[in-house]
Short mmCIF file of C-alpha atoms in Angstrom, two decimals:
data_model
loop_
_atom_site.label_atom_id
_atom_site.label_comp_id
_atom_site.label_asym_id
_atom_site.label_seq_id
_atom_site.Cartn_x
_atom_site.Cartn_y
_atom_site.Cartn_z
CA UNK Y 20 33.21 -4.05 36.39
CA UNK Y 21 35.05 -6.46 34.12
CA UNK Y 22 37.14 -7.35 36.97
CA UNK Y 23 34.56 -8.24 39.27
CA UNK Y 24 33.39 -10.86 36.59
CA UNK Y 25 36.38 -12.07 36.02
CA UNK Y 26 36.86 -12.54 40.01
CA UNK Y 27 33.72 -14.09 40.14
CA UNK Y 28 34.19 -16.49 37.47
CA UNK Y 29 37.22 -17.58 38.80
CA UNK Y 30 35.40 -18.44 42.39
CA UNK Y 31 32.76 -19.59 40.86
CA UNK Y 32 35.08 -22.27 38.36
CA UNK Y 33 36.93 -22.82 42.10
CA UNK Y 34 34.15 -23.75 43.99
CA UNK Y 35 32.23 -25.74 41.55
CA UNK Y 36 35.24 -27.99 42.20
CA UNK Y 37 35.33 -28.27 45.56
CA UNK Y 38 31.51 -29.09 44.81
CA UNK Y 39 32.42 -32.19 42.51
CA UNK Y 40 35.37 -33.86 44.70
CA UNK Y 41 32.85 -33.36 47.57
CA UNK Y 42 29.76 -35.03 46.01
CA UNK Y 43 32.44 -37.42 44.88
CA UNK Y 44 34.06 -38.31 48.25
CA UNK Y 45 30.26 -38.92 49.85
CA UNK Y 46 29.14 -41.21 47.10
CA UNK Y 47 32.63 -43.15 47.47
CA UNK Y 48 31.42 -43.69 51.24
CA UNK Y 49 28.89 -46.45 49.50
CA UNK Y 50 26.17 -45.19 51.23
CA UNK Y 51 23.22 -42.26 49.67
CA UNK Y 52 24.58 -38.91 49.11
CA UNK Y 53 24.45 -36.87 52.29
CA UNK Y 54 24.06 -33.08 52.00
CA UNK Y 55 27.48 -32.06 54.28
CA UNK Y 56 26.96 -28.50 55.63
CA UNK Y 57 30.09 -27.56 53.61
CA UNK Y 58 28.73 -28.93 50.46
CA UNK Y 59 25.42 -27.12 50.79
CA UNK Y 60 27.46 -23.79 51.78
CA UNK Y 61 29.26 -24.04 48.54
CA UNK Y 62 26.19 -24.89 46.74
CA UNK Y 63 24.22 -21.58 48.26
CA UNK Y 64 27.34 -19.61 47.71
CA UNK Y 65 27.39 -20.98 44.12
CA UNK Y 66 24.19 -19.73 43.19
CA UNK Y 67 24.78 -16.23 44.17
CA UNK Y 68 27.76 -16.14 42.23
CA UNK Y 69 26.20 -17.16 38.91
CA UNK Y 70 23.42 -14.12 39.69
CA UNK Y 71 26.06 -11.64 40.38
CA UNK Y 72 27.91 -12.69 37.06
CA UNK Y 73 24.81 -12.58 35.18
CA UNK Y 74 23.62 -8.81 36.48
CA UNK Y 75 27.56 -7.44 36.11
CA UNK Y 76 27.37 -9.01 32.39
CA UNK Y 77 23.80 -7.62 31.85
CA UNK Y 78 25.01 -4.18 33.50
CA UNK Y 79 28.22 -4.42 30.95
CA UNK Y 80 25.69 -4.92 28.07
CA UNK Y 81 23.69 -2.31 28.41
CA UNK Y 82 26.47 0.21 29.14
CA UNK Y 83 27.41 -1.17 25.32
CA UNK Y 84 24.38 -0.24 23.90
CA UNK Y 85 24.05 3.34 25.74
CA UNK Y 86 27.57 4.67 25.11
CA UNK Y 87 28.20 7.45 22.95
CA UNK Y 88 29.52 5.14 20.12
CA UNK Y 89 27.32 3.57 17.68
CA UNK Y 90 25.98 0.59 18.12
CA UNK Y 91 27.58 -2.89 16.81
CA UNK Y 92 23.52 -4.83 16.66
CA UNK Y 93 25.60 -8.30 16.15
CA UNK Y 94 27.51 -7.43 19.14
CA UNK Y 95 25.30 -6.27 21.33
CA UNK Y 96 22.94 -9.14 20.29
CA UNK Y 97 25.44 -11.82 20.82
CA UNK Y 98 26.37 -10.28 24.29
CA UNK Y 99 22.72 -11.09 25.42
CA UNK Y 100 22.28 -14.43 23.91
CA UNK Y 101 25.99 -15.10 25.79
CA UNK Y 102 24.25 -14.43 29.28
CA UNK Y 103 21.33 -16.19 28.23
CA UNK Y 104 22.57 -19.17 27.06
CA UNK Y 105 25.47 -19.22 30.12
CA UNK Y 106 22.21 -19.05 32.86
CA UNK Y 107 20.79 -21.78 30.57
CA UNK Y 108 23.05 -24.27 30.82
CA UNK Y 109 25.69 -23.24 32.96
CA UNK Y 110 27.41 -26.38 32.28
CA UNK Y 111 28.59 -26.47 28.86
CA UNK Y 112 32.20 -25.20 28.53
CA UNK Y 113 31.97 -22.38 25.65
CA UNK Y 114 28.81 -23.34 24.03
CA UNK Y 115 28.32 -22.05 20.64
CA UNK Y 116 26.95 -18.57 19.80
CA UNK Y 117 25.63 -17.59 16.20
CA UNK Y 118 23.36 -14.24 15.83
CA UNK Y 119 23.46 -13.09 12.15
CA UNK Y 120 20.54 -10.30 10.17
CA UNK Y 121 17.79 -12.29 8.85
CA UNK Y 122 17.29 -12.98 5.22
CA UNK Y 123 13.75 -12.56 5.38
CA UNK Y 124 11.93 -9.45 6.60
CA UNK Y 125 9.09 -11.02 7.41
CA UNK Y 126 11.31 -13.32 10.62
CA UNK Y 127 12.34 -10.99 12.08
CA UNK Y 128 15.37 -8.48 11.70
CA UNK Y 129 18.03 -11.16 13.45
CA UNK Y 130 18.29 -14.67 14.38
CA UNK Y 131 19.73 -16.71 16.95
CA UNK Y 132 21.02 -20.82 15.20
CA UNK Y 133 22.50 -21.68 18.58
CA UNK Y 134 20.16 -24.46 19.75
CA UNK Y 135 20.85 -26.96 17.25
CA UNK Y 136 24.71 -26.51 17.72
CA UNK Y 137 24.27 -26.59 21.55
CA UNK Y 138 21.76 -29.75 21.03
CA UNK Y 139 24.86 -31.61 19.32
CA UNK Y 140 27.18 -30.80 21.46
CA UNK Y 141 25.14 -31.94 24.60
CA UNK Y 142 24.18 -35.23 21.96
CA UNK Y 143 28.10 -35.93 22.13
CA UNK Y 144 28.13 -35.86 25.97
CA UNK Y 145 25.06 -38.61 26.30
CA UNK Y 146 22.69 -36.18 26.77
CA UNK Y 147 19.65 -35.73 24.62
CA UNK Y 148 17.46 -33.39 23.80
CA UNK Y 149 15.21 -30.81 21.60
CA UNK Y 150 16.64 -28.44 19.74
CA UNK Y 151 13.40 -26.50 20.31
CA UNK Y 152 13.30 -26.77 23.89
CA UNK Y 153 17.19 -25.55 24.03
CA UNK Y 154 15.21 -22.80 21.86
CA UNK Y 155 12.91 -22.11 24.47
CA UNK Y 156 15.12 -22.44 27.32
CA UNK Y 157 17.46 -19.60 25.74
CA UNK Y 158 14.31 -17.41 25.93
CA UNK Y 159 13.74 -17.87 28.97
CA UNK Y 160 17.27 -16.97 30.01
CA UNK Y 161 17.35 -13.50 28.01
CA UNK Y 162 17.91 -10.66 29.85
CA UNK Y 163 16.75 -7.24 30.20
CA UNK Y 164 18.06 -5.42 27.60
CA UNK Y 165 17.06 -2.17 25.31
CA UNK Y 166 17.58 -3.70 22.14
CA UNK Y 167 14.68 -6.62 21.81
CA UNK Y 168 10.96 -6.02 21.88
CA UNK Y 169 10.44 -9.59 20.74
CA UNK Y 170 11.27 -13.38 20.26
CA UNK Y 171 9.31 -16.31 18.20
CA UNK Y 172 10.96 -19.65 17.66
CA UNK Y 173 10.45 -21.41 14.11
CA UNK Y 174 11.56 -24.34 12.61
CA UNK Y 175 13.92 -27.05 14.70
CA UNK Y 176 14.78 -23.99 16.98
CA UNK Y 177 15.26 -21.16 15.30
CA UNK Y 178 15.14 -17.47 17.40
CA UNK Y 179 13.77 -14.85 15.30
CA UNK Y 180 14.75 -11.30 16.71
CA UNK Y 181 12.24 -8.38 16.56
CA UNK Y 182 14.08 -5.37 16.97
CA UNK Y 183 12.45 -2.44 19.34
CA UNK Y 184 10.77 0.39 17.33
CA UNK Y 185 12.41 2.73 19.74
CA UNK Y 186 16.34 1.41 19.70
CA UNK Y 187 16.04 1.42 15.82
CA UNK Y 188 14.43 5.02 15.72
CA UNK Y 189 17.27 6.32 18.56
CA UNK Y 190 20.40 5.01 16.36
CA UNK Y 191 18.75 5.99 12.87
CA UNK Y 192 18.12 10.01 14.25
CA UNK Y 193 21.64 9.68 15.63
CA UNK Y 194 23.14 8.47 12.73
CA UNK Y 195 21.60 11.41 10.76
CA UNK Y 196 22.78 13.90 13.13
CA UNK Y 197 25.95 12.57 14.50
CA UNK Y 198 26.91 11.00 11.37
CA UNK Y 199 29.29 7.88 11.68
CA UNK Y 200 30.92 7.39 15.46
CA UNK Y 201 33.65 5.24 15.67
CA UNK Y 202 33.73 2.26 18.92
CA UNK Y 203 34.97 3.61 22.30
CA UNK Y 204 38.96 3.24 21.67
CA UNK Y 205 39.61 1.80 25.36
CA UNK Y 206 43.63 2.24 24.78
CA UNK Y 207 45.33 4.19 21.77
CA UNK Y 208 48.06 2.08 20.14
CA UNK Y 209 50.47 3.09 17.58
CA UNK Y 210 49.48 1.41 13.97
CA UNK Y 211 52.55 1.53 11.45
CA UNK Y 212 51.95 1.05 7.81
CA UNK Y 213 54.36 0.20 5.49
CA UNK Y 214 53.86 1.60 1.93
CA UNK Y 215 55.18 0.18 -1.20
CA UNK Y 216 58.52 1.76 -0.36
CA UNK Y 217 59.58 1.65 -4.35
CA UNK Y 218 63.06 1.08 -5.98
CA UNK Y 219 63.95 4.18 -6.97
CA UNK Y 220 66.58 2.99 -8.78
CA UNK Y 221 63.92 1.63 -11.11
CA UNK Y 222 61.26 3.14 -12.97
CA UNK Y 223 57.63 3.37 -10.79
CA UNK Y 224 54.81 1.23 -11.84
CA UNK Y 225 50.86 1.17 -11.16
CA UNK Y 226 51.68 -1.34 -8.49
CA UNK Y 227 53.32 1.54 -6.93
CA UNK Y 228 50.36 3.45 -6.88
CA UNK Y 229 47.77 0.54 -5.73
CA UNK Y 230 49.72 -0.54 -2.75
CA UNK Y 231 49.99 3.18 -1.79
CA UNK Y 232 46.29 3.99 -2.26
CA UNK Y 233 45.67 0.97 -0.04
CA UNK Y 234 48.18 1.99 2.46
CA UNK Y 235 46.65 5.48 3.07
CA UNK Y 236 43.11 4.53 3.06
CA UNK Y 237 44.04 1.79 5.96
CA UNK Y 238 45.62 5.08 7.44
CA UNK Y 239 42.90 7.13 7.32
CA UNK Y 240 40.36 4.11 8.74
CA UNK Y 241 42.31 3.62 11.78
CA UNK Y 242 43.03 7.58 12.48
CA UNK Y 243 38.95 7.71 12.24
CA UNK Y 244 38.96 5.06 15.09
CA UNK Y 245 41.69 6.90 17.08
CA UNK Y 246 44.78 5.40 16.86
CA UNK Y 247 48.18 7.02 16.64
CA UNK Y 248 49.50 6.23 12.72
CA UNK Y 249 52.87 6.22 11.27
CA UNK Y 250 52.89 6.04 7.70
CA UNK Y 251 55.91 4.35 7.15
CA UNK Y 252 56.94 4.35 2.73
CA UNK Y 253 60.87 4.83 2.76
CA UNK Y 254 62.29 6.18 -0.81
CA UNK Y 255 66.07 7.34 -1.58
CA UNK Y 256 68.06 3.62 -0.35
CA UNK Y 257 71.40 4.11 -1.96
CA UNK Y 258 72.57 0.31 -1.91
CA UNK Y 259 73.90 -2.17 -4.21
CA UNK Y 260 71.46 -1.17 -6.84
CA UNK Y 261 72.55 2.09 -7.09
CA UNK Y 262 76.45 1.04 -7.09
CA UNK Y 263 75.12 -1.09 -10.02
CA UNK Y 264 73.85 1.55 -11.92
CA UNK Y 265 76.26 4.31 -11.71
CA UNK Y 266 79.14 1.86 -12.38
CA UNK Y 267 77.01 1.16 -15.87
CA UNK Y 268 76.66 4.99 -16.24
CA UNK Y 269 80.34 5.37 -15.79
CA UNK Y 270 81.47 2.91 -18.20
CA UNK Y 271 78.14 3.86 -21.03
CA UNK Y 272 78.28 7.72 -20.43
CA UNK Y 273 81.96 8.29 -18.98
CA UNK Y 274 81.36 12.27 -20.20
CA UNK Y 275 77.67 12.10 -17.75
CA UNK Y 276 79.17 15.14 -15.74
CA UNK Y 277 78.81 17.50 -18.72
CA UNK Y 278 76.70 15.53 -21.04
CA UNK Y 279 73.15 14.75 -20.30
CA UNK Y 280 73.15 10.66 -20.84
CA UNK Y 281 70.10 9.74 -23.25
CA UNK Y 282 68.70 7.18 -21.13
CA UNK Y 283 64.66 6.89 -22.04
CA UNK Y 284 64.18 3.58 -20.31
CA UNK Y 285 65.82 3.07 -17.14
CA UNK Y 286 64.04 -0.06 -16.50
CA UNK Y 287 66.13 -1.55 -19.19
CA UNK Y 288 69.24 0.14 -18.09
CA UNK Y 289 68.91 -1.20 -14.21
CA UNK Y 290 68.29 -5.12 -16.22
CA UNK Y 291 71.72 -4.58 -18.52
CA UNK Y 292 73.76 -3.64 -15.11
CA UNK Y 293 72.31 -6.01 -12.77
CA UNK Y 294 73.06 -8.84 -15.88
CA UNK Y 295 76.44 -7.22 -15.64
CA UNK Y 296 76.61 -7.77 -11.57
CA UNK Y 297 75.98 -11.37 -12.16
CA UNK Y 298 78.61 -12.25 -14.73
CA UNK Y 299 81.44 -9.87 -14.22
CA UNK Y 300 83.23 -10.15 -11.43
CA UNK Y 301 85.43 -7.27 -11.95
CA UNK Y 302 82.38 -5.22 -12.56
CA UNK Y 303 80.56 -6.40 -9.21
CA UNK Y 304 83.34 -5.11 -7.34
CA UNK Y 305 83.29 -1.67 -8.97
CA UNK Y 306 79.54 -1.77 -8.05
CA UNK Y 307 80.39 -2.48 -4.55
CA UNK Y 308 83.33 0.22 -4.90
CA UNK Y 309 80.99 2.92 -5.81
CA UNK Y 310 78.31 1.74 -3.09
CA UNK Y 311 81.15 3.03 -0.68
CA UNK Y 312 81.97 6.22 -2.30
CA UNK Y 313 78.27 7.12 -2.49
CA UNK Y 314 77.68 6.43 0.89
CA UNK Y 315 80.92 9.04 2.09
CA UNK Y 316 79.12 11.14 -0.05
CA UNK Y 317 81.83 12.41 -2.55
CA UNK Y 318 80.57 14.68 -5.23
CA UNK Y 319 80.72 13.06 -8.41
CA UNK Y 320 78.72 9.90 -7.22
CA UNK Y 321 76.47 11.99 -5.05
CA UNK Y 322 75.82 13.29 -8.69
CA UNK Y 323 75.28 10.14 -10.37
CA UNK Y 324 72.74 9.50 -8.18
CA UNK Y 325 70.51 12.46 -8.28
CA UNK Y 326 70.66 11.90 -12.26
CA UNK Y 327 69.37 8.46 -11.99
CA UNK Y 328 66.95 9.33 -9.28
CA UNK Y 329 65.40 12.08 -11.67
CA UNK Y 330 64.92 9.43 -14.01
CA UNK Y 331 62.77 7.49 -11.70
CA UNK Y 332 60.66 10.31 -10.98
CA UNK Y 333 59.67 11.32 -13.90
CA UNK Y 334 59.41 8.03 -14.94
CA UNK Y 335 60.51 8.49 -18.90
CA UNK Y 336 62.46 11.16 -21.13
CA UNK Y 337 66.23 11.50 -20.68
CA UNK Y 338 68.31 12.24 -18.03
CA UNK Y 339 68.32 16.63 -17.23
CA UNK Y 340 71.49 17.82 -16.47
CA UNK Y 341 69.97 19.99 -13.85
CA UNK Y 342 68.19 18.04 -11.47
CA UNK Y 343 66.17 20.40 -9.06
CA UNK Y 344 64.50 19.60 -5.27
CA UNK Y 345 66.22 16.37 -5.09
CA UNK Y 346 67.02 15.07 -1.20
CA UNK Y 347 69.94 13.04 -0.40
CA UNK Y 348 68.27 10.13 1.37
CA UNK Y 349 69.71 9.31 5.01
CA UNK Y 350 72.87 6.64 5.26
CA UNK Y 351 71.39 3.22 5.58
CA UNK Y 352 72.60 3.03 9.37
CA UNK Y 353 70.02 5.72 10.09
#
């Protein structure tokens, strides 16, 4: 059905062309415009084409509101206003559309503000007019639809929305027994969320935590709406860092094999080495150096590593000699 809008938009924007160099090439004939039977084809053909439009988008906003999902009010409001104000004034390109809840009970439960925009806008093409009658005009226009039982204009051309006793009592009992329904998902898409992905070669932090919290709970939102999720939070990189560190444990703890180093704070460990990487060059390349003998995975490095990674997890305390359920993370080129 969205199609056959589209299709007869598109005929419609096509012929109301035609329509204008027409009416323009018999008023350049210096004599009173004369009807042509083309030009009053197009015309008559016109006119059908805005009612079809109108009953397809009227037909596409009720099948909105009587879908299984719940109903979006702002949505489905601003969806009949749209027709409304399009049969209105089917002239103004895009004309400005603003439905928000009322503040005050007592006008109604929602409210239409587009006549005073549409007023300007037709101000800044020559034309002038009441914001009020734009007001009524828009009322005029509003189609049949299952969610307003009735209108009153206030102010400089305000619409106040009354809300039908029976639409509010339908979605209220089906709230209560359905509970929340997420929107129709027309096409699932894969969503992939990054998580904090922390250092491990350095110690965890609460920001850890926050951006992880935040992570899942955008996870669990868009599984509720239907969408395929990847939680994406990569831990284990063996990099630069890491050649860093265990060049630092070899030269601080060269007995770390046998000997449990007594490292408490590996936060400050990680800044003396990378301080280290910056100003010794001989030590930067024995970082580098043991990057590449971690990554072809030869024991005693593999070993280094797991020591400093237990570190990280627990966060504090020293080094255990026995580090248990620790995974070697995959090769970067993975």
């Amino acid at each position: 059905m969205e199609d056959r809008v589209c299709e007869y938009t598109a005929r419609l924007q096509q012929q109301e062309c035609e329509i204008q160099c027409l009416s323009a090439e018999v008023e350049s004939l210096g004599r009173a415009p004369v009807a042509s039977a083309r030009l009053l084809e197009l015309k008559e053909e016109n006119s059908r084409l805005k009612y079809r439009i109108n009953v397809l988008k009227r037909s596409l906003q009720e099948d909105d509101v009587s879908n299984d999902a719940m109903t979006n009010i702002v949505v489905a409001l601003q969806h009949v206003f749209a027709t409304a104000i399009t049969s209105a004034f089917p002239d103004l390109s895009r004309p400005p559309l603003a439905v928000s809840p009322n503040q005050q009970a007592r006008f109604g439960d929602y409210q239409c503000n587009s006549a005073m925009a549409i007023a300007q806008m037709m101000k800044a093409k020559g034309m002038k007019t009441n914001p009020r009658e734009i007001a009524e005009q828009i009322v005029r226009h509003l189609p049949h639809n299952q969610l307003i039982h009735n209108t009153e204009i206030s102010g400089p051309g305000f619409i106040n929305v009354f809300l039908k006793k029976s639409f509010v009592t339908r979605a209220v009992s089906s709230l209560l027994m359905n509970g929340v329904r997420p929107p129709t998902l027309r096409r699932r898409k894969k969503v992939v969320v990054d998580f904090s992905s922390p250092n491990i070669a350095k110690e965890m932090h609460v920001g850890h935590l926050r951006s992880t919290i935040i992570g899942e709970s955008l996870c669990r939102l868009f599984e509720f709406l239907g969408y395929d999720v990847v939680r994406l939070n990569h831990v284990g990189d063996w990099g630069t860092q890491f050649g860093m560190l265990i060049a630092h444990l070899q030269d601080q703890f060269p007995d770390y094999l046998s000997v449990s180093p007594p490292i408490a704070d590996l936060q400050a460990f990680y800044k003396e080495s990378k301080k280290r990487f910056d100003e010794d060059e001989d030590f930067k390349k024995r970082a580098y150096s043991c990057v590449v003998r971690l990554q072809s995975k030869e024991p005693n490095f593999i070993r280094a590593w797991t020591l400093i990674c237990d570190v990280s997890r627990k966060g504090d305390g020293p080094l255990r000699a026995e580090p248990k359920r620790l995974r070697q993370p995959q090769s970067p080129d993975h």
